Coordinates of C-alpha atoms and ligand atoms in Angstrom, one line a residue:
X3 CA -0.1 -0.1 -0.1
X4 CA 1.4 3.3 -1.0
X5 CA 1.6 6.4 1.3
X6 CA -1.5 8.2 1.9
X7 CA -1.6 11.6 -0.2
X8 CA -1.5 14.0 2.7
X9 CA 1.9 13.0 3.6
X10 CA 3.3 12.8 0.0
X11 CA 5.2 15.4 -1.6
X12 CA 3.3 18.0 -3.7
X13 CA 5.0 17.1 -6.9
X14 CA 3.3 13.7 -7.0
X15 CA 0.0 14.9 -7.8
X16 CA 1.2 17.7 -9.9
X17 CA 0.2 18.0 -13.7
X18 CA 3.2 19.4 -15.6
X19 CA 3.0 21.3 -18.8
X20 CA 6.1 21.6 -20.9
X21 CA 6.7 24.7 -22.8
X22 CA 9.0 24.8 -25.9
X23 CA 9.6 28.6 -25.6
X24 CA 10.7 29.2 -29.5
X25 CA 7.5 27.8 -30.4
X26 CA 4.8 28.9 -27.8
X27 CA 4.0 32.6 -28.5
X28 CA 5.9 35.3 -30.0
X29 CA 5.0 38.6 -28.4
X30 CA 7.4 41.0 -30.2
X31 CA 6.8 39.8 -33.9
X32 CA 10.5 38.6 -34.5
X33 CA 9.3 35.2 -35.3
X34 CA 10.6 33.4 -32.2
X35 CA 8.5 32.6 -29.0
X36 CA 9.4 34.6 -26.0
X37 CA 8.9 35.1 -22.3
X38 CA 6.4 37.9 -22.8
X39 CA 4.3 35.4 -24.9
X40 CA 4.4 32.8 -22.1
X41 CA 3.5 35.5 -19.5
X42 CA 0.4 36.4 -21.8
X43 CA -0.8 32.7 -21.7
X44 CA -0.4 32.0 -17.9
X45 CA -4.3 32.3 -17.5
X46 CA -4.7 29.8 -20.5
X47 CA -2.4 27.3 -18.4
X48 CA -4.0 27.8 -15.2
X49 CA -7.4 27.4 -16.7
X50 CA -6.3 24.0 -18.3
X51 CA -5.3 22.7 -14.8
X52 CA -1.6 23.1 -15.1
X53 CA 0.3 22.9 -11.6
X54 CA 3.7 23.3 -13.0
X55 CA 5.4 24.7 -15.9
X56 CA 8.6 23.3 -17.3
X57 CA 10.4 25.6 -19.6
X58 CA 12.8 24.0 -22.3
X59 CA 16.0 26.2 -22.2
X60 CA 15.8 29.8 -22.6
X61 CA 19.4 30.6 -21.5
X62 CA 21.7 32.3 -23.7
X63 CA 22.7 30.0 -26.6
X64 CA 23.7 30.0 -30.2
X65 CA 20.7 27.6 -30.8
X66 CA 22.8 24.9 -32.6
X67 CA 20.4 22.5 -30.7
X68 CA 17.7 24.8 -30.0
X69 CA 18.9 26.0 -26.7
X70 CA 20.2 22.6 -25.5
X71 CA 23.6 24.3 -26.2
X72 CA 24.0 26.9 -23.5
X73 CA 26.8 29.8 -23.6
X74 CA 25.7 31.5 -20.5
X75 CA 23.7 29.5 -17.7
X76 CA 23.0 32.7 -15.8
X77 CA 21.3 34.8 -18.5
X78 CA 18.4 34.6 -20.8
X79 CA 18.9 34.5 -24.5
X80 CA 18.0 37.9 -26.0
X81 CA 15.6 36.2 -28.4
X82 CA 13.4 35.3 -25.5
X83 CA 13.9 38.2 -23.2
X84 CA 15.8 39.3 -20.1
X85 CA 16.3 38.1 -16.5
X86 CA 13.7 40.7 -15.6
X87 CA 11.3 39.1 -17.9
X88 CA 12.0 35.8 -16.3
X89 CA 11.3 37.3 -12.9
X90 CA 8.0 38.7 -14.1
X91 CA 7.2 35.4 -15.5
X92 CA 7.8 33.6 -12.2
X93 CA 5.8 36.2 -10.4
X94 CA 3.0 35.5 -12.5
X95 CA 3.4 31.7 -12.1
X96 CA 3.5 32.0 -8.6
X97 CA 0.5 34.5 -8.3
X98 CA -1.6 31.9 -10.0
X99 CA -0.6 29.2 -7.4
X100 CA 1.6 27.5 -10.3
X101 CA 5.2 26.5 -10.0
X102 CA 8.2 26.9 -12.6
X103 CA 10.7 24.2 -13.4
X104 CA 13.8 25.0 -15.4
X105 CA 15.7 22.8 -17.8
X106 CA 19.3 22.1 -16.6
X107 CA 21.4 21.1 -19.2
X108 CA 24.9 20.2 -17.7
X109 CA 26.1 17.2 -19.4
X110 CA 27.5 19.7 -21.9
X111 CA 27.7 23.3 -22.8
X112 CA 27.7 25.3 -25.9
X113 CA 31.2 25.7 -27.5
X114 CA 30.5 29.3 -27.3
X115 CA 30.4 29.3 -23.4
X116 CA 33.2 31.2 -21.8
X117 CA 34.3 27.9 -19.9
X118 CA 34.9 26.3 -23.3
X119 CA 36.7 29.3 -24.8
X120 CA 39.0 29.2 -22.0
X121 CA 39.3 25.4 -22.0
X122 CA 40.4 25.4 -25.7
X123 CA 42.7 28.2 -25.7
X124 CA 45.7 26.2 -24.4
X125 CA 46.7 22.9 -22.7
X126 CA 47.8 24.9 -19.8
X127 CA 44.6 26.9 -19.2
X128 CA 43.2 26.2 -15.6
X129 CA 40.0 25.2 -17.4
X130 CA 41.5 22.7 -19.8
X131 CA 40.3 19.9 -17.6
X132 CA 36.6 21.2 -17.5
X133 CA 36.0 19.5 -20.8
X134 CA 37.2 16.0 -22.0
X135 CA 40.4 16.5 -24.2
X136 CA 42.4 13.6 -25.5
X137 CA 45.1 13.5 -28.2
X138 CA 44.3 11.6 -31.6
X139 CA 45.1 7.9 -32.1
X140 CA 47.7 7.1 -34.8
X141 CA 46.6 3.9 -36.9
X142 CA 48.8 3.0 -39.8
X143 CA 50.4 6.5 -39.9
X144 CA 46.9 8.0 -40.1
X145 CA 45.4 10.2 -37.2
X146 CA 42.2 9.2 -36.0
X147 CA 39.7 10.4 -33.2
X148 CA 40.8 9.1 -29.6
X149 CA 38.1 6.3 -30.0
X150 CA 35.4 5.2 -32.4
X151 CA 32.3 6.5 -30.5
X152 CA 29.6 7.9 -32.6
X153 CA 28.0 11.1 -31.7
X154 CA 24.1 10.9 -31.0
X155 CA 23.6 13.2 -33.9
X156 CA 25.8 11.2 -36.4
X157 CA 29.5 11.2 -37.1
X158 CA 32.3 10.9 -34.6
X159 CA 31.7 12.1 -31.0
X160 CA 35.1 13.9 -31.1
X161 CA 36.2 17.1 -32.7
X162 CA 39.6 18.0 -33.5
X163 CA 40.8 21.6 -32.4
X164 CA 43.5 23.1 -34.3
X165 CA 44.8 25.5 -31.6
X166 CA 46.3 22.5 -29.5
X167 CA 45.9 19.6 -32.1
X168 CA 43.7 17.7 -29.5
X169 CA 40.2 16.4 -29.7
X170 CA 37.2 17.1 -27.3
X171 CA 34.3 14.7 -26.7
X172 CA 30.9 15.8 -27.7
X173 CA 28.2 13.0 -27.3
X174 CA 25.8 15.3 -29.2
X175 CA 26.8 17.8 -31.9
X176 CA 30.3 19.4 -32.0
X177 CA 29.1 22.6 -30.8
X178 CA 28.1 20.8 -27.4
X179 CA 31.2 19.9 -25.8
X180 CA 30.8 17.4 -22.8
X181 CA 31.8 18.9 -19.4
X182 CA 34.3 16.7 -17.3
X183 CA 32.2 15.9 -14.3
X184 CA 35.2 14.1 -12.8
X185 CA 36.7 17.4 -12.1
X186 CA 35.4 18.5 -8.8
X187 CA 35.7 22.1 -9.6
X188 CA 33.3 21.5 -12.6
X189 CA 30.9 20.0 -10.3
X190 CA 30.9 23.0 -7.8
X191 CA 30.5 25.4 -10.8
X192 CA 27.2 23.3 -11.6
X193 CA 25.9 23.6 -8.1
X194 CA 26.5 27.3 -8.3
X195 CA 24.3 27.4 -11.4
X196 CA 21.5 25.5 -9.7
X197 CA 21.8 27.7 -6.6
X198 CA 21.5 30.8 -8.8
X199 CA 18.2 29.7 -10.2
X200 CA 16.8 28.4 -6.8
X201 CA 17.7 31.7 -5.2
X202 CA 15.9 33.4 -8.1
X203 CA 12.9 31.3 -7.2
X204 CA 12.5 28.4 -9.5
X205 CA 10.9 25.4 -8.1
X206 CA 12.8 22.5 -9.8
X207 CA 14.7 21.2 -12.5
X208 CA 14.3 18.9 -15.6
X209 CA 17.9 17.3 -16.1
X210 CA 18.9 16.8 -19.6
X211 CA 20.7 13.6 -20.4
X212 CA 21.7 13.5 -16.7
X213 CA 22.6 9.8 -16.9
X214 CA 25.3 10.5 -19.3
X215 CA 27.6 12.6 -17.0
X216 CA 30.0 10.0 -16.1
X217 CA 32.1 8.2 -18.8
X218 CA 33.8 4.7 -18.4
X219 CA 37.5 5.2 -17.3
X220 CA 39.8 5.0 -20.2
X221 CA 37.0 5.8 -22.7
X222 CA 37.5 2.4 -24.5
X223 CA 36.6 1.7 -28.2
X224 CA 32.7 0.6 -28.6
X225 CA 32.0 -2.7 -30.0
X226 CA 31.6 -3.0 -33.8
X227 CA 27.9 -3.3 -34.7
X228 CA 27.4 -1.1 -37.7
X229 CA 29.7 -2.4 -40.4
X230 CA 28.9 0.5 -42.7
X231 CA 30.9 3.0 -40.8
X232 CA 33.9 3.5 -38.6
X233 CA 32.1 5.1 -35.7
X234 CA 29.9 3.0 -33.4
X235 CA 27.1 3.5 -30.8
X236 CA 28.8 3.8 -27.4
X237 CA 26.1 4.3 -24.8
X238 CA 27.4 1.3 -22.9
X239 CA 30.3 3.5 -22.1
X240 CA 28.7 6.6 -21.1
X241 CA 25.1 6.0 -20.0
X242 CA 24.9 5.3 -16.3
X243 CA 28.6 5.3 -15.9
X244 CA 30.6 4.4 -12.9
X245 CA 30.4 7.6 -11.0
X246 CA 27.0 8.9 -12.0
X247 CA 25.1 8.0 -8.6
X248 CA 28.1 9.5 -6.6
X249 CA 27.6 12.9 -8.5
X250 CA 24.0 13.0 -8.2
X251 CA 24.0 12.3 -4.6
X252 CA 26.7 15.0 -4.2
X253 CA 24.1 17.3 -6.1
X254 CA 21.5 16.2 -3.7
X255 CA 23.5 16.8 -0.7
X256 CA 24.8 20.3 -2.0
X257 CA 21.7 21.8 -3.6
X258 CA 18.6 19.8 -3.6
X259 CA 18.3 18.6 -0.1
X260 CA 18.2 22.2 0.9
X261 CA 15.0 23.0 -1.1
X262 CA 11.5 21.7 -1.6
X263 CA 12.0 21.1 -5.4
X264 CA 10.6 19.0 -8.2
X265 CA 13.4 17.0 -10.0
X266 CA 13.2 14.7 -13.0
X267 CA 16.0 13.3 -14.9
X268 CA 16.1 12.4 -18.5
X269 CA 17.5 8.9 -18.7
X270 CA 17.9 7.7 -22.2
X271 CA 19.6 4.6 -23.5
X272 CA 18.3 2.5 -20.4
X273 CA 15.5 0.0 -20.5
X274 CA 16.7 -1.9 -17.3
X275 CA 14.5 -0.9 -14.4
X276 CA 16.9 -1.6 -11.7
X277 CA 19.4 0.7 -13.3
X278 CA 16.7 3.5 -13.3
X279 CA 15.5 2.6 -9.8
X280 CA 18.9 3.8 -8.2
X281 CA 18.1 7.3 -9.6
X282 CA 14.7 7.6 -7.9
X283 CA 14.4 5.3 -4.8
X284 CA 14.1 7.8 -1.8
X285 CA 16.6 6.3 0.4
X286 CA 19.4 7.0 -2.4
X287 CA 18.6 10.7 -2.2
X288 CA 19.0 11.4 -5.7
X289 CA 16.1 12.6 -8.0
X290 CA 12.3 12.6 -7.6
X291 CA 11.8 10.7 -10.9
X292 CA 13.2 10.0 -14.3
X293 CA 11.9 10.0 -17.9
X294 CA 12.6 6.4 -18.9
X295 CA 12.7 5.7 -22.7
X296 CA 11.3 2.3 -23.1
X297 CA 7.9 3.5 -24.3
X298 CA 9.4 6.3 -26.7
X299 CA 11.7 3.6 -28.1
X300 CA 9.0 1.2 -28.9
X301 CA 8.5 2.3 -32.6
X302 CA 12.3 2.9 -33.1
X303 CA 14.8 0.2 -34.7
X304 CA 18.2 0.3 -32.9
X305 CA 19.9 2.5 -35.4
X306 CA 18.0 5.6 -35.1
X307 CA 15.0 7.1 -33.4
X308 CA 14.1 8.9 -36.8
X309 CA 13.3 5.6 -38.3
X310 CA 10.2 3.5 -37.6
X311 CA 9.5 0.2 -36.6
X312 CA 6.0 -1.4 -36.1
X313 CA 4.9 -1.7 -32.6
X314 CA 2.1 -3.9 -31.0
X315 CA -0.3 -3.1 -28.4
X316 CA 0.7 -6.2 -26.4
X317 CA 4.4 -4.5 -26.3
X318 CA 2.9 -1.2 -25.0
X319 CA 0.9 -2.7 -22.3
X320 CA 3.8 -4.8 -21.2
X321 CA 6.0 -1.7 -20.8
X322 CA 3.4 0.4 -19.2
X323 CA 2.2 -2.3 -16.8
X324 CA 5.8 -3.1 -15.8
X325 CA 6.7 0.5 -15.0
X326 CA 3.4 1.1 -13.3
X327 CA 4.0 -1.7 -10.9
X328 CA 7.7 -1.3 -10.4
X329 CA 9.0 -1.0 -6.7
X330 CA 6.0 1.0 -5.7
X331 CA 6.4 -0.4 -2.0
X332 CA 9.8 0.8 -2.0
X333 CA 8.9 4.4 -3.1
X334 CA 9.8 4.3 -6.8
X335 CA 7.8 7.2 -8.6
X336 CA 7.1 7.5 -12.3
X337 CA 7.1 10.5 -14.6
X338 CA 4.1 9.6 -17.0
X339 CA 4.6 11.2 -20.5
X340 CA 4.0 10.4 -24.2
X341 CA 5.0 13.5 -25.8
X342 CA 7.7 16.0 -25.5
X343 CA 10.2 18.2 -27.9
X344 CA 12.2 15.1 -28.9
X345 CA 9.3 13.1 -30.4
X346 CA 6.6 13.2 -32.9
X347 CA 3.1 13.9 -31.8
X348 CA 1.5 11.2 -29.8
X349 CA -1.7 11.3 -31.7
X350 CA 0.1 10.4 -34.9
X351 CA 2.2 7.7 -33.2
X352 CA 0.0 6.0 -30.6
X353 CA -3.6 7.3 -31.8
X354 CA -5.0 7.8 -35.3
X355 CA -4.6 11.3 -36.7
X356 CA -7.1 10.7 -39.7
X357 CA -10.0 13.3 -39.8
X358 CA -12.4 10.6 -38.6
X359 CA -10.4 9.5 -35.5
X360 CA -8.3 12.3 -34.5
X361 CA -10.3 14.0 -31.9
X362 CA -11.5 10.7 -30.1
X363 CA -8.0 9.1 -30.2
X364 CA -6.3 12.1 -28.8
X365 CA -9.0 12.0 -25.8
X366 CA -8.3 8.3 -25.5
X367 CA -4.6 9.0 -25.2
X368 CA -5.5 11.7 -22.6
X369 CA -7.3 9.0 -20.4
X370 CA -4.5 6.7 -21.0
X371 CA -2.1 9.2 -19.4
X372 CA -4.3 10.5 -16.5
X373 CA -5.2 7.2 -15.2
X374 CA -1.4 6.2 -14.7
X375 CA 0.4 6.5 -11.4
X376 CA 3.1 9.0 -11.4
X377 CA 3.6 12.8 -12.0
X378 CA 1.8 13.7 -15.2
X379 CA 3.4 15.6 -18.0
X380 CA 1.7 17.3 -20.9
X381 CA 3.5 18.7 -23.9
X382 CA 2.5 22.0 -25.5
X383 CA -0.1 21.5 -28.1
X384 CA -1.0 17.9 -27.0
X385 CA -4.1 19.4 -25.3
X386 CA -5.2 20.5 -28.7
X387 CA -4.6 17.1 -30.3
X388 CA -1.9 18.6 -32.5
X389 CA -0.5 16.2 -35.1
X390 CA 2.6 15.6 -37.1
X391 CA 3.0 17.9 -40.1
X392 CA 2.2 16.2 -43.6
X393 CA 4.5 14.0 -45.5
X394 CA 4.4 16.5 -48.5
X395 CA 6.8 18.9 -46.6
X396 CA 10.2 18.6 -47.8
X397 CA 13.4 18.1 -46.0
X398 CA 13.9 21.9 -46.0
X399 CA 11.0 22.1 -43.3
X400 CA 13.1 19.8 -40.9
X401 CA 15.2 22.2 -39.0
X402 CA 16.4 20.0 -36.4
X403 CA 20.1 19.3 -36.4
X404 CA 19.4 15.7 -35.7
X405 CA 17.2 15.2 -38.8
X406 CA 19.6 17.2 -40.9
X407 CA 22.8 15.4 -39.9
X408 CA 21.2 12.0 -40.2
X409 CA 19.7 12.9 -43.5
X410 CA 23.0 14.0 -44.7
X411 CA 25.0 10.9 -43.4
X412 CA 22.5 8.5 -45.2
X413 CA 22.7 10.6 -48.4
X414 CA 26.4 10.5 -48.4
X415 CA 26.4 6.8 -47.9
X416 CA 23.9 6.1 -50.8
X417 CA 25.9 8.6 -53.1
X418 CA 29.0 6.7 -52.6
X419 CA 27.4 3.2 -52.8
X420 CA 25.5 4.3 -56.0
X421 CA 28.3 6.3 -57.6
X422 CA 26.1 9.2 -58.3
X423 CA 24.6 12.4 -56.7
X424 CA 21.0 11.9 -57.3
X425 CA 19.7 9.1 -55.0
X426 CA 16.4 8.3 -53.8
X427 CA 15.6 9.5 -50.2
X428 CA 12.0 9.2 -50.3
X429 CA 12.0 6.3 -47.8
X430 CA 13.8 8.5 -45.3
X431 CA 11.3 11.3 -45.7
X432 CA 8.5 8.6 -45.2
X433 CA 10.2 7.9 -41.9
X434 CA 10.8 11.6 -40.9
X435 CA 7.2 12.4 -41.5
X436 CA 6.4 9.9 -38.8
X437 CA 9.3 10.2 -36.2
X438 CA 11.2 13.3 -36.5
X439 CA 11.6 15.8 -33.5
X440 CA 10.5 18.6 -35.7
X441 CA 6.7 17.7 -35.5
X442 CA 6.8 18.7 -32.0
X443 CA 8.5 21.9 -32.7
X444 CA 6.0 23.6 -35.0
X445 CA 4.6 26.9 -33.6
X446 CA 1.5 26.5 -31.3
X447 CA -1.7 27.0 -33.0
X448 CA -3.4 29.7 -31.2
X449 CA -6.2 30.9 -33.6
X450 CA -7.2 31.0 -37.3
X451 CA -5.4 34.1 -38.0
X452 CA -2.1 34.3 -40.0
X453 CA 0.6 31.7 -38.8
X454 CA -2.1 30.5 -36.3
X455 CA -1.8 33.5 -34.1
X456 CA 1.7 32.6 -33.0
X457 CA 3.5 35.5 -34.5
X458 CA 2.7 38.8 -36.5
X459 CA 6.1 38.3 -38.2
X460 CA 7.6 35.3 -40.1
X461 CA 7.8 32.2 -37.9
X462 CA 11.1 30.5 -37.3
X463 CA 9.4 27.3 -38.3
X464 CA 6.5 26.8 -40.5
X465 CA 3.1 26.4 -38.7
X466 CA 1.2 23.1 -39.4
X467 CA -1.3 23.4 -42.4
X468 CA -4.2 22.6 -40.2
X469 CA -4.1 25.8 -38.1
X470 CA -7.3 27.1 -39.5
X471 CA -9.3 24.4 -37.9
X472 CA -6.9 23.2 -35.4
X473 CA -6.4 25.9 -32.8
X474 CA -6.9 26.8 -29.3
X475 CA -9.5 29.6 -29.9
X476 CA -11.8 27.2 -31.8
X477 CA -11.5 24.4 -29.2
X478 CA -11.9 26.6 -26.0
X479 CA -15.3 27.4 -27.1
X480 CA -16.2 23.8 -28.0
X481 CA -17.3 21.5 -25.2
X482 CA -16.5 18.5 -27.4
X483 CA -12.8 19.4 -28.2
X484 CA -9.7 17.9 -27.2
X485 CA -8.8 20.9 -25.1
X486 CA -12.2 20.9 -23.3
X487 CA -11.6 17.0 -22.6
X488 CA -8.1 17.5 -21.4
X489 CA -9.3 20.1 -19.0
X490 CA -11.9 17.9 -17.8
X491 CA -9.6 14.8 -17.6
X492 CA -7.1 16.7 -15.4
X493 CA -9.9 17.6 -13.0
X494 CA -11.0 14.1 -12.9
X495 CA -7.4 12.8 -11.9
X496 CA -7.3 15.5 -9.2
X497 CA -10.6 14.4 -7.8
X498 CA -9.7 10.7 -7.5
X499 CA -6.5 10.0 -5.6
X500 CA -6.9 6.3 -6.8
X501 CA -5.7 7.6 -10.2
X502 CA -2.6 9.2 -9.0
X503 CA -1.3 6.8 -6.2
X504 CA -3.4 3.4 -6.6
X505 CA -1.9 0.1 -7.5
X506 CA -2.0 -1.2 -11.0
X507 CA -3.5 -4.4 -12.1
X508 CA -3.6 -5.2 -15.9
X509 CA -6.8 -6.9 -17.2
X510 CA -7.1 -8.8 -20.4
X511 CA -3.3 -9.1 -20.8
X512 CA -3.2 -10.9 -24.1
X513 CA -5.8 -8.5 -25.7
X514 CA -4.3 -6.8 -28.8
X515 CA -6.9 -4.3 -29.0
X516 CA -7.9 -3.3 -25.5
X517 CA -5.9 -2.0 -22.8
X518 CA -7.8 -2.6 -19.5
X519 CA -6.7 -2.1 -15.9
X520 CA -8.0 -1.5 -12.5
X521 CA -6.3 0.9 -9.8
X522 CA -6.8 0.2 -6.3
X523 CA -6.3 2.7 -3.4
X524 CA -7.6 2.2 0.1
X525 CA -11.3 1.3 -0.4
X526 CA -11.4 2.9 -3.8
X527 CA -11.1 1.1 -7.2
X528 CA -10.9 2.4 -10.8
X529 CA -11.5 0.6 -13.9
X530 CA -10.0 1.9 -17.0
X531 CA -11.0 0.7 -20.5
X532 CA -9.2 1.7 -23.6
X533 CA -9.6 0.7 -27.2
X534 CA -6.5 1.3 -29.0
X535 CA -8.0 0.6 -32.5
X536 CA -10.8 1.7 -34.8
X537 CA -13.0 -1.4 -34.7
X538 CA -15.7 -1.9 -32.3
X539 CA -14.7 -4.6 -29.6
X540 CA -16.6 -6.5 -26.9
X541 CA -15.1 -6.8 -23.6
X542 CA -16.2 -9.4 -21.1
X543 CA -15.6 -7.9 -17.8
X544 CA -17.6 -10.6 -15.8
X545 CA -14.8 -13.0 -16.4
X546 CA -12.0 -10.3 -15.2
X547 CA -13.2 -8.3 -12.4
X548 CA -16.0 -10.6 -11.0
X549 CA -19.0 -8.2 -10.9
X550 CA -19.6 -4.6 -12.3
X551 CA -21.9 -3.4 -9.4
X552 CA -21.3 0.2 -8.0
X553 CA -18.7 1.2 -10.5
X554 CA -19.7 4.9 -11.3
X555 CA -18.8 6.5 -14.6
X556 CA -16.5 9.4 -14.2
X557 CA -14.8 10.0 -17.8
X558 CA -15.3 9.0 -21.3
X559 CA -14.5 10.2 -24.7
X560 CA -17.7 9.6 -26.5
X561 CA -20.5 11.1 -24.4
X562 CA -20.3 13.2 -21.1
X563 CA -23.3 11.5 -19.5
X564 CA -22.9 8.5 -17.6
X565 CA -22.8 5.2 -19.2
X566 CA -23.7 2.2 -17.1
X567 CA -21.4 -0.7 -16.7
X568 CA -22.5 -4.0 -17.8
X569 CA -20.5 -7.1 -17.7
X570 CA -20.2 -7.3 -21.5
X571 CA -19.2 -3.9 -22.7
X572 CA -18.9 -2.8 -26.4
X573 CA -16.2 -0.3 -26.9
X574 CA -16.5 1.8 -30.0
X575 CA -13.4 2.8 -32.0
X576 CA -10.7 4.4 -29.7
X577 CA -13.2 4.5 -27.0
X578 CA -12.0 5.4 -23.5
X579 CA -13.9 5.0 -20.2
X580 CA -13.1 5.3 -16.6
X581 CA -15.1 4.0 -13.6
X582 CA -14.7 4.5 -9.8
X583 CA -16.1 2.2 -7.2
X584 CA -16.0 2.9 -3.4
X585 CA -16.1 -0.4 -1.3
X586 CA -19.1 -0.7 1.0
X587 CA -17.8 -0.5 4.3
X588 CA -19.3 -2.8 6.9
Ligands
LIG28 C1 18.1 15.9 -24.6 C2 17.1 17.0 -25.0 C3 17.3 17.1 -26.5 C4 18.7 17.5 -26.8 C5 19.7 16.6 -26.2 C6 21.2 17.3 -26.1 O1 17.8 14.6 -25.0 O2 16.0 16.6 -24.6 O3 16.4 18.1 -27.1 O4 19.0 17.5 -28.3 O5 19.3 16.3 -24.8 O6 21.1 18.2 -25.3

């Protein structure tokens, strides 16, 4: 039995809304979203039922990876505003009883950060050891990078710097040099950055790629798995490395333990529960929760998240139910999310974004999320059922460096193999249309005006074509909209502790169309029925829950009025229903 809600920390029941600032709302007409735009929408967020806003990075940055490359941790990029704007934002957030969580990107900095400029200036600079520098490796008289690690955004993970002739490590693009966490001075500089924001009033941190901060000693070559190239995936040597828990425990002791913060670590390349448990179990004094990647990786082959592999509902059910039940009694806590700035839109991936099914399946996915235990995350536009942009958009619309680099790599390989410049890339565009990060980064669709009301200027990224019909203004006035449903769904979650804290029991385990489960908390049970396909389906509850008496309807995506529960239930296409039952007290 889990701890009763009155003694649990506030962040467990929180609904967190992630803002991607560049694409939220542009208040000054320069084509990029800004802090003033966010301030203008605080009432919208409060009305939706948001408790915590997570801001993707707004620090000074050359934006080589959209702000995940920071050149000054203690200043706001001029595109977004000023520190004073941030103070105003915080004030507005707090005045509405909400909280503000910042993105902490400290596995790496930008190569334009003053720390890196000093580090690369000379081998003797006091900051040389703040980054990971190594001499090249001579093989058959030829100089190669220090090892064969592949960057997560294609090519070598090493860049040679001509000033000293040495290479620096960058797990992501070359403009994102990795900090050397083994240097205690670097760690204390990071604690100072965190203290800076906590002193200024922020309420927590989402920690970017935090499981990558400790690399295996000696930086060994990765095993050869991709025979088409020299560079090899190397996450076994940088994810969950030897010192990672020591460093995060130190962060906890130095900074986190002194404040009441929400903390969530991003932990890619890890499907092993026990590995992730170590970050989260309360007695370890590290983080509140992590974003595991198992569900996000369900439709990706090992070579790239930009490619698509078919997935089955059985796989999804197995992943979700495993995490929902994982080490609950020991205090493990989930972060529940199906969308963020690194993934395509959830209605296009897990629902059905055709005209007929888009609304109802987006609502079904809302029910899927709000009926899981854990802290809930909603990504901007998800509350409107925003979908991927169309396949007809060309590669020039994909701004993301991950898509661009991967495209160029594959194109070069094909050109070489086929001995011609003009090669067919349409299959890759098919994949990108389904999987690229860019789909989550199109501007928010506020109204039917030019560029969806996002900007009065020229948007930095094209707005999805459907904004005249799919926008916030249209949906707010419509009780049957995805937005109205999310608002209701977030309220239902808050009204029923069983949905937040209850145990999870999967029903109909082998069913490939329906995901059904019960949640139990004290004397309350909830029953959740989700049809993940278009076709109608009959579910025989009599066999699995032994009686449907006293189950009261609390939420459904077809009609608002209560639908009674029979032992044999017919679920319509993408139908979702939630029932709650209070046990009779004797
Ligand atoms: C994280 C971010 C992603 C970024 C990467 C490098 O995965 O979510 O957007 O590209 O780290 O910072």
